[in-house]
PDB file of C-alpha atoms in Angstrom:
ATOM      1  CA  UNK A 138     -20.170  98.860  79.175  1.00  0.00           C
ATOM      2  CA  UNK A 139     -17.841  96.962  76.664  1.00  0.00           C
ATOM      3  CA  UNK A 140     -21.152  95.366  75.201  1.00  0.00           C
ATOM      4  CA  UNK A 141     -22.983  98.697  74.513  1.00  0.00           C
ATOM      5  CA  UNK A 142     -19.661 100.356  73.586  1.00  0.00           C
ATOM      6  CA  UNK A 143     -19.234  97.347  70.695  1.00  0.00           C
ATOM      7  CA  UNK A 144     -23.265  97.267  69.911  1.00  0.00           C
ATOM      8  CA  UNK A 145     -22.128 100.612  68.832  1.00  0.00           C
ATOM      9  CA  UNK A 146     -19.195 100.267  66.756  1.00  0.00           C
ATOM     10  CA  UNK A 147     -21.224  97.534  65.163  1.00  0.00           C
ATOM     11  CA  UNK A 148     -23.722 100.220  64.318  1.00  0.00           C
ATOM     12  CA  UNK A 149     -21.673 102.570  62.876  1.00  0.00           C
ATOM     13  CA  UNK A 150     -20.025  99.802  60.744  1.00  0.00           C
ATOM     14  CA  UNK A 151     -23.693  99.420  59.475  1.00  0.00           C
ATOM     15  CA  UNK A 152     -24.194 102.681  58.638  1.00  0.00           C
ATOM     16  CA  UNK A 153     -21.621 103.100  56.454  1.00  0.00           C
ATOM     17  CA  UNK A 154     -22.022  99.533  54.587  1.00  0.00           C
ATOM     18  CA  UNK A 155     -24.732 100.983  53.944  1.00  0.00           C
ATOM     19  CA  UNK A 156     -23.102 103.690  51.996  1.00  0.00           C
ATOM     20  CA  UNK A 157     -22.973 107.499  51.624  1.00  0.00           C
ATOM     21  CA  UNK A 158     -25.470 108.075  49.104  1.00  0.00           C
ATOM     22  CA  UNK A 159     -28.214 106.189  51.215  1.00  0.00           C
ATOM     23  CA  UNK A 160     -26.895 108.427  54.426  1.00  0.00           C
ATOM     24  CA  UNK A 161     -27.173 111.502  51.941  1.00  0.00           C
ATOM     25  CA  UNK A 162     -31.052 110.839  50.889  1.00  0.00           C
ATOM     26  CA  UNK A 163     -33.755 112.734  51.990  1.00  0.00           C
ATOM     27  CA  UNK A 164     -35.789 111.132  54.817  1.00  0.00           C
ATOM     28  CA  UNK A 165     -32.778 108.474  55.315  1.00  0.00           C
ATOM     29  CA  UNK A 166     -32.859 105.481  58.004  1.00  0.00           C
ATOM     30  CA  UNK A 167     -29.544 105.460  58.246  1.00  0.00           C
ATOM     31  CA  UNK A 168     -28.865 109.173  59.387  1.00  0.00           C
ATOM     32  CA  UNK A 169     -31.761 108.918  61.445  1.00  0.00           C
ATOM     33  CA  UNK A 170     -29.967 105.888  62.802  1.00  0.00           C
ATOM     34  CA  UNK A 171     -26.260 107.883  63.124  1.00  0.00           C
ATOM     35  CA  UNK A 172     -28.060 110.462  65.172  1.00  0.00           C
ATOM     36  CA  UNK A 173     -29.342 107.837  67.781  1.00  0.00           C
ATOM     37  CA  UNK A 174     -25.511 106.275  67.547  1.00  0.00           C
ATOM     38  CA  UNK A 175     -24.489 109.864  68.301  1.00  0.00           C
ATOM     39  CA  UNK A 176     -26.486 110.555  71.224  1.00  0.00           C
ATOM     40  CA  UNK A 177     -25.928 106.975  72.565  1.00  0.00           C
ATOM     41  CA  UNK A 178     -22.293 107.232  72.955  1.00  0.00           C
ATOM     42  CA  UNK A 179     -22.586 110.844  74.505  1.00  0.00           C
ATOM     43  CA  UNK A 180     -24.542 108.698  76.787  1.00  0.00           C
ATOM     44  CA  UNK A 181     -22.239 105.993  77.323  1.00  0.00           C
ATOM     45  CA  UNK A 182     -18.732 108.620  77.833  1.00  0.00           C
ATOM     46  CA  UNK A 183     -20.726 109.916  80.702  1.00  0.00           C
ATOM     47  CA  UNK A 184     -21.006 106.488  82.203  1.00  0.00           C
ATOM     48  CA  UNK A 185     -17.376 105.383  81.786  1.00  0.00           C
ATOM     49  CA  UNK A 186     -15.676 104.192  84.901  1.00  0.00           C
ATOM     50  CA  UNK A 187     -12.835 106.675  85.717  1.00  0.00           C
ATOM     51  CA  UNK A 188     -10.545 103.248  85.050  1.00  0.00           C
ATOM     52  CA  UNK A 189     -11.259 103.409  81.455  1.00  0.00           C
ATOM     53  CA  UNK A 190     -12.317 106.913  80.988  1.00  0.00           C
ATOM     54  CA  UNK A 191      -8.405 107.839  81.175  1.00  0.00           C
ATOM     55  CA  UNK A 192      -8.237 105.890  77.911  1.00  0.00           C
ATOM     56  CA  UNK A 193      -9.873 108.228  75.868  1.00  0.00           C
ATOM     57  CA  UNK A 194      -8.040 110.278  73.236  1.00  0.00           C
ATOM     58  CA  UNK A 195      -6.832 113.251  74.326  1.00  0.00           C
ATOM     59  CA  UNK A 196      -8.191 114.979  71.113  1.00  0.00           C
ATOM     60  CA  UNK A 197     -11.715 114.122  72.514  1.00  0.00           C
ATOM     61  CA  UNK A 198     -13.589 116.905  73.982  1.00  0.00           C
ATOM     62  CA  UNK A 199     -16.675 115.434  75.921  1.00  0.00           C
ATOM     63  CA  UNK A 200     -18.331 118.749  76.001  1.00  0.00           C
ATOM     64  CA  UNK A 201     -17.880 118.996  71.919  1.00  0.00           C
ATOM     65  CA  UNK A 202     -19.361 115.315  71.931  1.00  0.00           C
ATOM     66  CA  UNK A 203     -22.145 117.065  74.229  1.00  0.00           C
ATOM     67  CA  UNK A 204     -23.049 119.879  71.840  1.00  0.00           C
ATOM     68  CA  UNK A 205     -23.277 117.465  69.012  1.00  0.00           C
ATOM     69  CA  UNK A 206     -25.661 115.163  70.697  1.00  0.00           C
ATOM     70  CA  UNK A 207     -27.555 118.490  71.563  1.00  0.00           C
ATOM     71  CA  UNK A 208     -27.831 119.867  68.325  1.00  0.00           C
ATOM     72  CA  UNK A 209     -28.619 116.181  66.994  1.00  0.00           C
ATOM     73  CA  UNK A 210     -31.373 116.043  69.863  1.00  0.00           C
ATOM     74  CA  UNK A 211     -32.865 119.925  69.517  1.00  0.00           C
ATOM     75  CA  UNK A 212     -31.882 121.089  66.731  1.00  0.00           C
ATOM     76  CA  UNK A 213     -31.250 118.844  64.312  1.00  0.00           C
ATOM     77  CA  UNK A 214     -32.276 120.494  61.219  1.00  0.00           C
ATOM     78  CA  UNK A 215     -29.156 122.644  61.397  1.00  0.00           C
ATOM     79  CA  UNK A 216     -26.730 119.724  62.104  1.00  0.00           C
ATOM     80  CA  UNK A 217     -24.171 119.473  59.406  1.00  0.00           C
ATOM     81  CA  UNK A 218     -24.495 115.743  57.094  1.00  0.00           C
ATOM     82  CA  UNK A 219     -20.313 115.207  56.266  1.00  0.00           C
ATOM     83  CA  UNK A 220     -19.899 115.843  60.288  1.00  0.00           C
ATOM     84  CA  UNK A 221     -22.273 113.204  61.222  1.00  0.00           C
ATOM     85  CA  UNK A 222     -21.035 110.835  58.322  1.00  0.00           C
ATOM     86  CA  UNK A 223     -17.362 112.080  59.739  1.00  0.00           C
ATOM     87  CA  UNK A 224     -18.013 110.885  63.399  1.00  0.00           C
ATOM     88  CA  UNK A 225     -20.005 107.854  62.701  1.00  0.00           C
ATOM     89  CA  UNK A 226     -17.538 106.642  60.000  1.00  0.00           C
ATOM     90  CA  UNK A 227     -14.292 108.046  61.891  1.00  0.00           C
ATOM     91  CA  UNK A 228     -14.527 109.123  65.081  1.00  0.00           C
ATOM     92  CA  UNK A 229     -16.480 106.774  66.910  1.00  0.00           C
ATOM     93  CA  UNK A 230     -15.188 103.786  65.732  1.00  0.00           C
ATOM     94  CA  UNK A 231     -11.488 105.045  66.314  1.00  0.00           C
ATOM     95  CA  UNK A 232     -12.760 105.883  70.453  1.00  0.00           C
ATOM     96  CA  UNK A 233     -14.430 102.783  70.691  1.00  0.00           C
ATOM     97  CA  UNK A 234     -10.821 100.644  69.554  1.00  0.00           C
ATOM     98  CA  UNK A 235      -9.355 102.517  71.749  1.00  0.00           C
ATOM     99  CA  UNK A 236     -11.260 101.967  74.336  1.00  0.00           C
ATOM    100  CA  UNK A 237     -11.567  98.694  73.995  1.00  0.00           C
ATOM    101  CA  UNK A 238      -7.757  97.728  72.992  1.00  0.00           C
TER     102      UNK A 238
END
């Protein structure tokens, strides 16, 4: 779990090196790639041990997470660009540190 959960920190700290404007672009690898990080951690919160899961922030809503991944996985032409960018730059990361101590 602590591998996968840092594979994906590592991932989002790709993403944005790679910048905004190349997230931003039509037909862009590396939104394409935030929307996989997206529905990967969804993934991995429902796999947390109960030992670690009491770590997580309590500003986290796991069903919120959920709905992203779904619209990300269904629906994705109405997912909004600055909330991806938002939780791959921001919101993952700061989970996964805290998770992780």
């Amino acid at each position: 779990m602590r591998a996968a959960l840092d594979g994906l920190r590592t991932e989002c700290l790709a993403i944005v090196h790679a910048g905004r404007t190349e997230f931003d672009r039509e037909h862009s690898l590396t939104y394409r790639a935030a929307e996989a990080v997206i529905i990967h951690f969804d993934d991995l919160l429902g796999r947390l041990p109960a030992e670690e899961a009491v770590r997580l922030p309590d500003d986290l809503s796991p069903a919120a997470v959920r709905r992203t991944r779904n619209i990300l996985s269904h629906d994705y032409r109405s997912a909004k660009r600055s909330i991806v960018w938002d939780v791959v730059a921001d919101r993952i990361p700061s989970v996964i540190d805290t998770l992780l101590g």
